[in-house]
mmCIF file of N, CA, C and O in Angstrom:
data_model
loop_
_atom_site.group_PDB
_atom_site.id
_atom_site.type_symbol
_atom_site.label_atom_id
_atom_site.label_comp_id
_atom_site.label_asym_id
_atom_site.label_seq_id
_atom_site.Cartn_x
_atom_site.Cartn_y
_atom_site.Cartn_z
ATOM 1 N N MET A 1 -11.140 -9.499 -6.773
ATOM 2 C CA MET A 1 -10.521 -8.933 -7.948
ATOM 3 C C MET A 1 -9.300 -9.788 -8.274
ATOM 4 O O MET A 1 -8.503 -10.088 -7.391
ATOM 5 N N ASN A 2 -9.153 -10.160 -9.524
ATOM 6 C CA ASN A 2 -7.995 -10.980 -9.875
ATOM 7 C C ASN A 2 -6.770 -10.089 -10.113
ATOM 8 O O ASN A 2 -6.880 -8.862 -10.169
ATOM 9 N N ALA A 3 -5.621 -10.717 -10.246
ATOM 10 C CA ALA A 3 -4.360 -9.981 -10.364
ATOM 11 C C ALA A 3 -4.354 -9.054 -11.579
ATOM 12 O O ALA A 3 -3.890 -7.914 -11.494
ATOM 13 N N GLY A 4 -4.879 -9.521 -12.707
ATOM 14 C CA GLY A 4 -4.916 -8.685 -13.911
ATOM 15 C C GLY A 4 -5.746 -7.433 -13.713
ATOM 16 O O GLY A 4 -5.345 -6.334 -14.112
ATOM 17 N N GLN A 5 -6.892 -7.575 -13.081
ATOM 18 C CA GLN A 5 -7.742 -6.416 -12.798
ATOM 19 C C GLN A 5 -7.058 -5.462 -11.822
ATOM 20 O O GLN A 5 -7.151 -4.242 -11.970
ATOM 21 N N LEU A 6 -6.373 -6.016 -10.844
ATOM 22 C CA LEU A 6 -5.650 -5.198 -9.873
ATOM 23 C C LEU A 6 -4.560 -4.389 -10.563
ATOM 24 O O LEU A 6 -4.412 -3.197 -10.322
ATOM 25 N N LEU A 7 -3.821 -5.025 -11.448
ATOM 26 C CA LEU A 7 -2.762 -4.322 -12.168
ATOM 27 C C LEU A 7 -3.327 -3.236 -13.069
ATOM 28 O O LEU A 7 -2.733 -2.167 -13.214
ATOM 29 N N ASP A 8 -4.491 -3.484 -13.676
ATOM 30 C CA ASP A 8 -5.140 -2.464 -14.503
ATOM 31 C C ASP A 8 -5.592 -1.282 -13.659
ATOM 32 O O ASP A 8 -5.538 -0.135 -14.097
ATOM 33 N N ARG A 9 -6.028 -1.552 -12.460
ATOM 34 C CA ARG A 9 -6.547 -0.512 -11.571
ATOM 35 C C ARG A 9 -5.437 0.326 -10.945
ATOM 36 O O ARG A 9 -5.650 1.498 -10.624
ATOM 37 N N LEU A 10 -4.271 -0.271 -10.750
ATOM 38 C CA LEU A 10 -3.150 0.421 -10.104
ATOM 39 C C LEU A 10 -1.983 0.542 -11.075
ATOM 40 O O LEU A 10 -1.072 -0.291 -11.073
ATOM 41 N N PRO A 11 -1.967 1.580 -11.907
ATOM 42 C CA PRO A 11 -0.939 1.689 -12.941
ATOM 43 C C PRO A 11 0.500 1.736 -12.428
ATOM 44 O O PRO A 11 1.417 1.398 -13.145
ATOM 45 N N GLY A 12 0.727 2.109 -11.176
ATOM 46 C CA GLY A 12 2.079 2.145 -10.641
ATOM 47 C C GLY A 12 2.594 0.805 -10.162
ATOM 48 O O GLY A 12 3.734 0.683 -9.743
ATOM 49 N N LEU A 13 1.754 -0.222 -10.230
ATOM 50 C CA LEU A 13 2.117 -1.547 -9.737
ATOM 51 C C LEU A 13 2.443 -2.470 -10.898
ATOM 52 O O LEU A 13 1.682 -2.557 -11.852
ATOM 53 N N THR A 14 3.576 -3.142 -10.813
ATOM 54 C CA THR A 14 3.955 -4.097 -11.856
ATOM 55 C C THR A 14 3.603 -5.512 -11.406
ATOM 56 O O THR A 14 3.434 -5.767 -10.205
ATOM 57 N N TYR A 15 3.529 -6.422 -12.361
ATOM 58 C CA TYR A 15 3.242 -7.816 -12.027
ATOM 59 C C TYR A 15 4.317 -8.361 -11.091
ATOM 60 O O TYR A 15 4.033 -9.067 -10.136
ATOM 61 N N ARG A 16 5.563 -8.020 -11.367
ATOM 62 C CA ARG A 16 6.675 -8.507 -10.542
ATOM 63 C C ARG A 16 6.549 -8.020 -9.103
ATOM 64 O O ARG A 16 6.766 -8.777 -8.157
ATOM 65 N N GLN A 17 6.196 -6.742 -8.914
ATOM 66 C CA GLN A 17 6.003 -6.222 -7.554
ATOM 67 C C GLN A 17 4.856 -6.954 -6.860
ATOM 68 O O GLN A 17 4.995 -7.347 -5.703
ATOM 69 N N LEU A 18 3.745 -7.096 -7.573
ATOM 70 C CA LEU A 18 2.585 -7.770 -6.992
ATOM 71 C C LEU A 18 2.947 -9.187 -6.566
ATOM 72 O O LEU A 18 2.614 -9.619 -5.467
ATOM 73 N N ASP A 19 3.664 -9.883 -7.397
ATOM 74 C CA ASP A 19 4.083 -11.250 -7.084
ATOM 75 C C ASP A 19 5.013 -11.266 -5.867
ATOM 76 O O ASP A 19 4.843 -12.060 -4.949
ATOM 77 N N ARG A 20 5.983 -10.372 -5.835
ATOM 78 C CA ARG A 20 6.925 -10.303 -4.711
ATOM 79 C C ARG A 20 6.215 -9.955 -3.410
ATOM 80 O O ARG A 20 6.471 -10.556 -2.367
ATOM 81 N N TRP A 21 5.348 -8.956 -3.478
ATOM 82 C CA TRP A 21 4.649 -8.514 -2.278
ATOM 83 C C TRP A 21 3.729 -9.609 -1.752
ATOM 84 O O TRP A 21 3.569 -9.770 -0.547
ATOM 85 N N THR A 22 3.135 -10.372 -2.658
ATOM 86 C CA THR A 22 2.257 -11.466 -2.233
ATOM 87 C C THR A 22 3.075 -12.611 -1.647
ATOM 88 O O THR A 22 2.762 -13.130 -0.577
ATOM 89 N N ASN A 23 4.145 -12.994 -2.325
ATOM 90 C CA ASN A 23 4.997 -14.087 -1.834
ATOM 91 C C ASN A 23 5.658 -13.743 -0.503
ATOM 92 O O ASN A 23 5.886 -14.631 0.324
ATOM 93 N N ALA A 24 5.963 -12.468 -0.289
ATOM 94 C CA ALA A 24 6.592 -12.042 0.963
ATOM 95 C C ALA A 24 5.576 -11.889 2.094
ATOM 96 O O ALA A 24 5.960 -11.690 3.246
ATOM 97 N N GLY A 25 4.281 -11.958 1.768
ATOM 98 C CA GLY A 25 3.261 -11.856 2.794
ATOM 99 C C GLY A 25 2.738 -10.448 3.030
ATOM 100 O O GLY A 25 1.926 -10.231 3.930
ATOM 101 N N TYR A 26 3.182 -9.478 2.248
ATOM 102 C CA TYR A 26 2.685 -8.115 2.399
ATOM 103 C C TYR A 26 1.235 -8.013 1.930
ATOM 104 O O TYR A 26 0.462 -7.235 2.472
ATOM 105 N N LEU A 27 0.883 -8.768 0.906
ATOM 106 C CA LEU A 27 -0.494 -8.827 0.415
ATOM 107 C C LEU A 27 -0.988 -10.254 0.553
ATOM 108 O O LEU A 27 -0.230 -11.198 0.344
ATOM 109 N N ARG A 28 -2.255 -10.396 0.893
ATOM 110 C CA ARG A 28 -2.843 -11.723 1.082
ATOM 111 C C ARG A 28 -3.776 -12.021 -0.083
ATOM 112 O O ARG A 28 -4.789 -11.350 -0.255
ATOM 113 N N ALA A 29 -3.420 -13.019 -0.862
ATOM 114 C CA ALA A 29 -4.248 -13.417 -1.993
ATOM 115 C C ALA A 29 -4.905 -14.749 -1.703
ATOM 116 O O ALA A 29 -4.382 -15.564 -0.957
ATOM 117 N N THR A 30 -6.047 -14.933 -2.315
ATOM 118 C CA THR A 30 -6.674 -16.238 -2.278
ATOM 119 C C THR A 30 -6.385 -16.887 -3.617
ATOM 120 O O THR A 30 -6.246 -16.202 -4.629
ATOM 121 N N GLN A 31 -6.222 -18.168 -3.627
ATOM 122 C CA GLN A 31 -5.946 -18.878 -4.862
ATOM 123 C C GLN A 31 -7.047 -19.886 -5.124
ATOM 124 O O GLN A 31 -7.571 -20.506 -4.204
ATOM 125 N N ALA A 32 -7.371 -20.055 -6.415
ATOM 126 C CA ALA A 32 -8.394 -21.017 -6.806
ATOM 127 C C ALA A 32 -7.897 -22.447 -6.633
ATOM 128 O O ALA A 32 -8.681 -23.364 -6.492
ATOM 129 N N GLY A 33 -6.602 -22.662 -6.665
ATOM 130 C CA GLY A 33 -6.052 -24.000 -6.544
ATOM 131 C C GLY A 33 -4.632 -23.963 -6.055
ATOM 132 O O GLY A 33 -4.069 -22.911 -5.807
ATOM 133 N N GLU A 34 -4.044 -25.125 -5.937
ATOM 134 C CA GLU A 34 -2.676 -25.245 -5.437
ATOM 135 C C GLU A 34 -1.666 -25.033 -6.559
ATOM 136 O O GLU A 34 -1.906 -25.427 -7.696
ATOM 137 N N GLY A 35 -0.525 -24.439 -6.235
ATOM 138 C CA GLY A 35 0.604 -24.351 -7.151
ATOM 139 C C GLY A 35 0.468 -23.283 -8.220
ATOM 140 O O GLY A 35 -0.444 -22.465 -8.219
ATOM 141 N N ALA A 36 1.415 -23.320 -9.147
ATOM 142 C CA ALA A 36 1.475 -22.333 -10.227
ATOM 143 C C ALA A 36 0.342 -22.556 -11.222
ATOM 144 O O ALA A 36 -0.195 -23.646 -11.354
ATOM 145 N N GLY A 37 0.004 -21.495 -11.936
ATOM 146 C CA GLY A 37 -1.007 -21.602 -12.972
ATOM 147 C C GLY A 37 -2.416 -21.334 -12.502
ATOM 148 O O GLY A 37 -3.355 -21.404 -13.283
ATOM 149 N N HIS A 38 -2.583 -21.003 -11.221
ATOM 150 C CA HIS A 38 -3.908 -20.698 -10.700
ATOM 151 C C HIS A 38 -3.986 -19.211 -10.377
ATOM 152 O O HIS A 38 -3.074 -18.641 -9.803
ATOM 153 N N ALA A 39 -5.090 -18.618 -10.744
ATOM 154 C CA ALA A 39 -5.268 -17.177 -10.570
ATOM 155 C C ALA A 39 -5.337 -16.803 -9.087
ATOM 156 O O ALA A 39 -5.919 -17.524 -8.289
ATOM 157 N N ARG A 40 -4.750 -15.686 -8.766
ATOM 158 C CA ARG A 40 -4.867 -15.121 -7.423
ATOM 159 C C ARG A 40 -5.985 -14.095 -7.441
ATOM 160 O O ARG A 40 -6.111 -13.312 -8.368
ATOM 161 N N ASP A 41 -6.753 -14.090 -6.392
ATOM 162 C CA ASP A 41 -7.788 -13.082 -6.222
ATOM 163 C C ASP A 41 -7.470 -12.288 -4.968
ATOM 164 O O ASP A 41 -6.885 -12.808 -4.016
ATOM 165 N N TYR A 42 -7.866 -11.015 -4.978
ATOM 166 C CA TYR A 42 -7.606 -10.125 -3.856
ATOM 167 C C TYR A 42 -8.912 -9.511 -3.379
ATOM 168 O O TYR A 42 -9.729 -9.073 -4.194
ATOM 169 N N SER A 43 -9.102 -9.476 -2.070
ATOM 170 C CA SER A 43 -10.305 -8.886 -1.488
ATOM 171 C C SER A 43 -10.249 -7.364 -1.635
ATOM 172 O O SER A 43 -9.199 -6.788 -1.945
ATOM 173 N N ALA A 44 -11.375 -6.721 -1.375
ATOM 174 C CA ALA A 44 -11.428 -5.261 -1.448
ATOM 175 C C ALA A 44 -10.440 -4.631 -0.471
ATOM 176 O O ALA A 44 -9.791 -3.627 -0.788
ATOM 177 N N GLU A 45 -10.287 -5.238 0.708
ATOM 178 C CA GLU A 45 -9.324 -4.714 1.686
ATOM 179 C C GLU A 45 -7.897 -4.822 1.151
ATOM 180 O O GLU A 45 -7.105 -3.889 1.287
ATOM 181 N N GLU A 46 -7.566 -5.948 0.516
ATOM 182 C CA GLU A 46 -6.214 -6.118 -0.027
ATOM 183 C C GLU A 46 -5.954 -5.161 -1.185
ATOM 184 O O GLU A 46 -4.833 -4.687 -1.362
ATOM 185 N N VAL A 47 -6.986 -4.874 -1.967
ATOM 186 C CA VAL A 47 -6.846 -3.899 -3.055
ATOM 187 C C VAL A 47 -6.526 -2.531 -2.469
ATOM 188 O O VAL A 47 -5.653 -1.821 -2.967
ATOM 189 N N ARG A 48 -7.204 -2.161 -1.385
ATOM 190 C CA ARG A 48 -6.946 -0.873 -0.715
ATOM 191 C C ARG A 48 -5.519 -0.835 -0.165
ATOM 192 O O ARG A 48 -4.810 0.150 -0.333
ATOM 193 N N VAL A 49 -5.079 -1.915 0.469
ATOM 194 C CA VAL A 49 -3.714 -1.985 0.998
ATOM 195 C C VAL A 49 -2.709 -1.865 -0.149
ATOM 196 O O VAL A 49 -1.727 -1.120 -0.053
ATOM 197 N N ALA A 50 -2.945 -2.575 -1.246
ATOM 198 C CA ALA A 50 -2.035 -2.520 -2.399
ATOM 199 C C ALA A 50 -1.963 -1.103 -2.957
ATOM 200 O O ALA A 50 -0.872 -0.609 -3.264
ATOM 201 N N ALA A 51 -3.115 -0.435 -3.075
ATOM 202 C CA ALA A 51 -3.133 0.933 -3.599
ATOM 203 C C ALA A 51 -2.333 1.873 -2.703
ATOM 204 O O ALA A 51 -1.554 2.711 -3.184
ATOM 205 N N LEU A 52 -2.509 1.724 -1.404
ATOM 206 C CA LEU A 52 -1.745 2.550 -0.464
ATOM 207 C C LEU A 52 -0.258 2.233 -0.523
ATOM 208 O O LEU A 52 0.585 3.130 -0.499
ATOM 209 N N MET A 53 0.078 0.950 -0.610
ATOM 210 C CA MET A 53 1.490 0.563 -0.698
ATOM 211 C C MET A 53 2.147 1.162 -1.932
ATOM 212 O O MET A 53 3.283 1.643 -1.869
ATOM 213 N N VAL A 54 1.444 1.146 -3.063
ATOM 214 C CA VAL A 54 1.993 1.710 -4.300
ATOM 215 C C VAL A 54 2.283 3.191 -4.099
ATOM 216 O O VAL A 54 3.366 3.677 -4.471
ATOM 217 N N ARG A 55 1.345 3.918 -3.494
ATOM 218 C CA ARG A 55 1.537 5.354 -3.282
ATOM 219 C C ARG A 55 2.681 5.633 -2.308
ATOM 220 O O ARG A 55 3.515 6.512 -2.543
ATOM 221 N N LEU A 56 2.714 4.880 -1.213
ATOM 222 C CA LEU A 56 3.745 5.108 -0.205
ATOM 223 C C LEU A 56 5.123 4.699 -0.701
ATOM 224 O O LEU A 56 6.110 5.403 -0.463
ATOM 225 N N HIS A 57 5.197 3.579 -1.399
ATOM 226 C CA HIS A 57 6.474 3.124 -1.953
ATOM 227 C C HIS A 57 6.961 4.120 -3.007
ATOM 228 O O HIS A 57 8.146 4.447 -3.056
ATOM 229 N N GLY A 58 6.045 4.627 -3.810
ATOM 230 C CA GLY A 58 6.401 5.635 -4.812
ATOM 231 C C GLY A 58 6.873 6.941 -4.192
ATOM 232 O O GLY A 58 7.631 7.693 -4.803
ATOM 233 N N ALA A 59 6.424 7.204 -2.956
ATOM 234 C CA ALA A 59 6.833 8.418 -2.256
ATOM 235 C C ALA A 59 8.171 8.250 -1.542
ATOM 236 O O ALA A 59 8.679 9.196 -0.946
ATOM 237 N N GLY A 60 8.735 7.027 -1.605
ATOM 238 C CA GLY A 60 10.069 6.836 -1.055
ATOM 239 C C GLY A 60 10.175 5.921 0.150
ATOM 240 O O GLY A 60 11.277 5.656 0.619
ATOM 241 N N LEU A 61 9.062 5.423 0.670
ATOM 242 C CA LEU A 61 9.152 4.490 1.791
ATOM 243 C C LEU A 61 9.583 3.126 1.277
ATOM 244 O O LEU A 61 9.245 2.747 0.162
ATOM 245 N N ASN A 62 10.332 2.390 2.094
ATOM 246 C CA ASN A 62 10.688 1.034 1.693
ATOM 247 C C ASN A 62 9.446 0.155 1.770
ATOM 248 O O ASN A 62 8.415 0.560 2.300
ATOM 249 N N VAL A 63 9.527 -1.036 1.231
ATOM 250 C CA VAL A 63 8.355 -1.902 1.137
ATOM 251 C C VAL A 63 7.802 -2.243 2.517
ATOM 252 O O VAL A 63 6.585 -2.208 2.731
ATOM 253 N N ALA A 64 8.658 -2.562 3.466
ATOM 254 C CA ALA A 64 8.188 -2.933 4.803
ATOM 255 C C ALA A 64 7.455 -1.766 5.471
ATOM 256 O O ALA A 64 6.386 -1.957 6.054
ATOM 257 N N SER A 65 7.995 -0.569 5.379
ATOM 258 C CA SER A 65 7.343 0.602 5.963
ATOM 259 C C SER A 65 6.056 0.929 5.219
ATOM 260 O O SER A 65 5.049 1.306 5.835
ATOM 261 N N SER A 66 6.075 0.781 3.899
ATOM 262 C CA SER A 66 4.864 1.010 3.100
ATOM 263 C C SER A 66 3.765 0.055 3.528
ATOM 264 O O SER A 66 2.612 0.439 3.687
ATOM 265 N N HIS A 67 4.143 -1.199 3.747
ATOM 266 C CA HIS A 67 3.174 -2.208 4.157
ATOM 267 C C HIS A 67 2.592 -1.893 5.530
ATOM 268 O O HIS A 67 1.376 -1.915 5.734
ATOM 269 N N ARG A 68 3.469 -1.593 6.472
ATOM 270 C CA ARG A 68 3.031 -1.309 7.840
ATOM 271 C C ARG A 68 2.074 -0.104 7.852
ATOM 272 O O ARG A 68 1.007 -0.147 8.471
ATOM 273 N N ALA A 69 2.432 0.954 7.143
ATOM 274 C CA ALA A 69 1.589 2.147 7.095
ATOM 275 C C ALA A 69 0.285 1.872 6.351
ATOM 276 O O ALA A 69 -0.786 2.297 6.788
ATOM 277 N N ALA A 70 0.350 1.142 5.242
ATOM 278 C CA ALA A 70 -0.848 0.847 4.454
ATOM 279 C C ALA A 70 -1.844 0.010 5.253
ATOM 280 O O ALA A 70 -3.051 0.258 5.208
ATOM 281 N N ARG A 71 -1.359 -0.977 5.994
ATOM 282 C CA ARG A 71 -2.252 -1.801 6.822
ATOM 283 C C ARG A 71 -2.956 -0.942 7.869
ATOM 284 O O ARG A 71 -4.157 -1.078 8.099
ATOM 285 N N ALA A 72 -2.206 -0.062 8.521
ATOM 286 C CA ALA A 72 -2.793 0.798 9.548
ATOM 287 C C ALA A 72 -3.821 1.739 8.924
ATOM 288 O O ALA A 72 -4.946 1.864 9.426
ATOM 289 N N LEU A 73 -3.460 2.384 7.830
ATOM 290 C CA LEU A 73 -4.370 3.329 7.193
ATOM 291 C C LEU A 73 -5.624 2.637 6.661
ATOM 292 O O LEU A 73 -6.732 3.157 6.790
ATOM 293 N N ALA A 74 -5.471 1.457 6.078
ATOM 294 C CA ALA A 74 -6.618 0.715 5.552
ATOM 295 C C ALA A 74 -7.564 0.300 6.667
ATOM 296 O O ALA A 74 -8.767 0.175 6.450
ATOM 297 N N ALA A 75 -7.030 0.113 7.864
ATOM 298 C CA ALA A 75 -7.848 -0.266 9.013
ATOM 299 C C ALA A 75 -8.412 0.951 9.748
ATOM 300 O O ALA A 75 -9.068 0.803 10.774
ATOM 301 N N GLY A 76 -8.118 2.140 9.248
ATOM 302 C CA GLY A 76 -8.637 3.355 9.864
ATOM 303 C C GLY A 76 -7.829 3.854 11.045
ATOM 304 O O GLY A 76 -8.287 4.704 11.798
ATOM 305 N N ARG A 77 -6.634 3.306 11.206
ATOM 306 C CA ARG A 77 -5.757 3.741 12.302
ATOM 307 C C ARG A 77 -4.722 4.728 11.765
ATOM 308 O O ARG A 77 -4.503 4.815 10.567
ATOM 309 N N SER A 78 -4.059 5.427 12.669
ATOM 310 C CA SER A 78 -2.966 6.295 12.246
ATOM 311 C C SER A 78 -1.747 5.429 11.950
ATOM 312 O O SER A 78 -1.590 4.353 12.523
ATOM 313 N N ALA A 79 -0.931 5.891 11.054
ATOM 314 C CA ALA A 79 0.258 5.138 10.648
ATOM 315 C C ALA A 79 1.494 5.860 11.165
ATOM 316 O O ALA A 79 2.003 6.776 10.539
ATOM 317 N N VAL A 80 1.948 5.438 12.325
ATOM 318 C CA VAL A 80 3.121 6.039 12.953
ATOM 319 C C VAL A 80 4.319 5.154 12.643
ATOM 320 O O VAL A 80 4.353 3.983 13.013
ATOM 321 N N LEU A 81 5.296 5.722 11.937
ATOM 322 C CA LEU A 81 6.500 4.965 11.569
ATOM 323 C C LEU A 81 7.563 5.015 12.654
ATOM 324 O O LEU A 81 8.356 4.092 12.791
ATOM 325 N N ALA A 82 7.591 6.106 13.387
ATOM 326 C CA ALA A 82 8.542 6.302 14.481
ATOM 327 C C ALA A 82 7.959 7.405 15.358
ATOM 328 O O ALA A 82 7.053 8.124 14.911
ATOM 329 N N PRO A 83 8.439 7.561 16.573
ATOM 330 C CA PRO A 83 7.923 8.643 17.412
ATOM 331 C C PRO A 83 8.014 9.982 16.676
ATOM 332 O O PRO A 83 9.077 10.361 16.188
ATOM 333 N N GLY A 84 6.883 10.623 16.525
ATOM 334 C CA GLY A 84 6.849 11.918 15.853
ATOM 335 C C GLY A 84 6.767 11.850 14.343
ATOM 336 O O GLY A 84 6.744 12.876 13.681
ATOM 337 N N VAL A 85 6.727 10.646 13.773
ATOM 338 C CA VAL A 85 6.657 10.492 12.318
ATOM 339 C C VAL A 85 5.384 9.724 11.975
ATOM 340 O O VAL A 85 5.310 8.521 12.163
ATOM 341 N N GLU A 86 4.384 10.469 11.488
ATOM 342 C CA GLU A 86 3.106 9.881 11.144
ATOM 343 C C GLU A 86 2.851 10.064 9.654
ATOM 344 O O GLU A 86 3.098 11.128 9.104
ATOM 345 N N VAL A 87 2.360 9.019 9.013
ATOM 346 C CA VAL A 87 2.048 9.071 7.584
ATOM 347 C C VAL A 87 0.596 9.501 7.434
ATOM 348 O O VAL A 87 -0.292 8.948 8.077
ATOM 349 N N VAL A 88 0.382 10.493 6.569
ATOM 350 C CA VAL A 88 -0.960 10.969 6.269
ATOM 351 C C VAL A 88 -1.125 10.916 4.761
ATOM 352 O O VAL A 88 -0.274 11.398 4.022
ATOM 353 N N VAL A 89 -2.213 10.300 4.306
ATOM 354 C CA VAL A 89 -2.492 10.193 2.880
ATOM 355 C C VAL A 89 -3.766 10.966 2.593
ATOM 356 O O VAL A 89 -4.794 10.726 3.226
ATOM 357 N N HIS A 90 -3.682 11.894 1.658
ATOM 358 C CA HIS A 90 -4.848 12.672 1.249
ATOM 359 C C HIS A 90 -5.347 12.114 -0.075
ATOM 360 O O HIS A 90 -4.580 11.997 -1.027
ATOM 361 N N ASP A 91 -6.613 11.781 -0.130
ATOM 362 C CA ASP A 91 -7.205 11.235 -1.348
ATOM 363 C C ASP A 91 -7.872 12.335 -2.164
ATOM 364 O O ASP A 91 -9.082 12.309 -2.390
ATOM 365 N N GLY A 92 -7.108 13.307 -2.575
ATOM 366 C CA GLY A 92 -7.646 14.365 -3.414
ATOM 367 C C GLY A 92 -8.406 15.434 -2.655
ATOM 368 O O GLY A 92 -8.844 16.412 -3.225
ATOM 369 N N ALA A 93 -8.578 15.248 -1.356
ATOM 370 C CA ALA A 93 -9.280 16.245 -0.549
ATOM 371 C C ALA A 93 -8.318 17.362 -0.185
ATOM 372 O O ALA A 93 -7.115 17.144 -0.082
ATOM 373 N N PRO A 94 -8.835 18.563 0.008
ATOM 374 C CA PRO A 94 -7.943 19.649 0.435
ATOM 375 C C PRO A 94 -7.273 19.294 1.751
ATOM 376 O O PRO A 94 -7.890 18.672 2.614
ATOM 377 N N ALA A 95 -6.038 19.674 1.878
ATOM 378 C CA ALA A 95 -5.284 19.377 3.096
ATOM 379 C C ALA A 95 -5.871 20.152 4.272
ATOM 380 O O ALA A 95 -6.318 21.284 4.132
ATOM 381 N N ALA A 96 -5.883 19.529 5.422
ATOM 382 C CA ALA A 96 -6.352 20.182 6.643
ATOM 383 C C ALA A 96 -5.313 21.200 7.081
ATOM 384 O O ALA A 96 -4.165 21.163 6.649
ATOM 385 N N GLU A 97 -5.732 22.084 7.938
ATOM 386 C CA GLU A 97 -4.802 23.056 8.486
ATOM 387 C C GLU A 97 -3.713 22.337 9.272
ATOM 388 O O GLU A 97 -4.005 21.373 9.979
ATOM 389 N N PRO A 98 -2.457 22.786 9.157
ATOM 390 C CA PRO A 98 -1.381 22.148 9.923
ATOM 391 C C PRO A 98 -1.569 22.405 11.412
ATOM 392 O O PRO A 98 -2.183 23.389 11.805
ATOM 393 N N PRO A 99 -1.058 21.487 12.249
ATOM 394 C CA PRO A 99 -1.162 21.699 13.698
ATOM 395 C C PRO A 99 -0.480 22.995 14.109
ATOM 396 O O PRO A 99 0.474 23.434 13.476
ATOM 397 N N GLU A 100 -0.983 23.598 15.169
ATOM 398 C CA GLU A 100 -0.414 24.842 15.661
ATOM 399 C C GLU A 100 1.063 24.655 15.996
ATOM 400 O O GLU A 100 1.452 23.652 16.590
ATOM 401 N N GLY A 101 1.877 25.585 15.578
ATOM 402 C CA GLY A 101 3.305 25.520 15.865
ATOM 403 C C GLY A 101 4.121 24.795 14.809
ATOM 404 O O GLY A 101 5.328 24.750 14.880
ATOM 405 N N SER A 102 3.458 24.217 13.793
ATOM 406 C CA SER A 102 4.219 23.556 12.735
ATOM 407 C C SER A 102 4.278 24.473 11.530
ATOM 408 O O SER A 102 3.466 25.374 11.364
ATOM 409 N N SER A 103 5.232 24.240 10.664
ATOM 410 C CA SER A 103 5.386 25.076 9.472
ATOM 411 C C SER A 103 4.314 24.750 8.454
ATOM 412 O O SER A 103 3.986 25.570 7.609
ATOM 413 N N GLY A 104 3.786 23.523 8.483
ATOM 414 C CA GLY A 104 2.756 23.145 7.541
ATOM 415 C C GLY A 104 3.274 22.778 6.173
ATOM 416 O O GLY A 104 2.539 22.266 5.343
ATOM 417 N N GLY A 105 4.531 23.028 5.908
ATOM 418 C CA GLY A 105 5.087 22.755 4.592
ATOM 419 C C GLY A 105 5.810 21.419 4.559
ATOM 420 O O GLY A 105 6.030 20.792 5.595
ATOM 421 N N PRO A 106 6.173 20.972 3.366
ATOM 422 C CA PRO A 106 6.912 19.723 3.273
ATOM 423 C C PRO A 106 8.328 19.878 3.813
ATOM 424 O O PRO A 106 8.854 20.997 3.878
ATOM 425 N N LEU A 107 8.912 18.778 4.195
ATOM 426 C CA LEU A 107 10.302 18.814 4.646
ATOM 427 C C LEU A 107 11.189 19.046 3.438
ATOM 428 O O LEU A 107 11.007 18.426 2.398
ATOM 429 N N THR A 108 12.138 19.913 3.568
ATOM 430 C CA THR A 108 13.055 20.195 2.469
ATOM 431 C C THR A 108 14.475 20.183 2.979
ATOM 432 O O THR A 108 14.719 20.461 4.141
ATOM 433 N N ALA A 109 15.379 19.837 2.100
ATOM 434 C CA ALA A 109 16.790 19.864 2.456
ATOM 435 C C ALA A 109 17.385 21.180 1.985
ATOM 436 O O ALA A 109 17.085 21.656 0.901
ATOM 437 N N ALA A 110 18.213 21.753 2.815
ATOM 438 C CA ALA A 110 18.824 23.044 2.463
ATOM 439 C C ALA A 110 20.077 22.831 1.646
ATOM 440 O O ALA A 110 20.716 21.849 1.674
#
């Protein structure tokens, strides 16, 4: 998928973000040629990582944490940011029952 198609598919992603994330190594693009002026293409796996990064970054995670969690989730692993802090992404499916002993609700500030 080329960059234009990726941007069309992920409305929360801007060209500038895509360029920054690719240049920083968060996303891996293939290029048709050397230097500027050549289209970048992204594999299906990179599209999935980008989609997850957009959602996680939009939810408040910094880019590095979004990347780390997106890579783990795209690979089918759990995304643990710190001991006791796991990222879970629901793709429109009903949420599972919360673990026993947890409130099940979102964290809120009093």
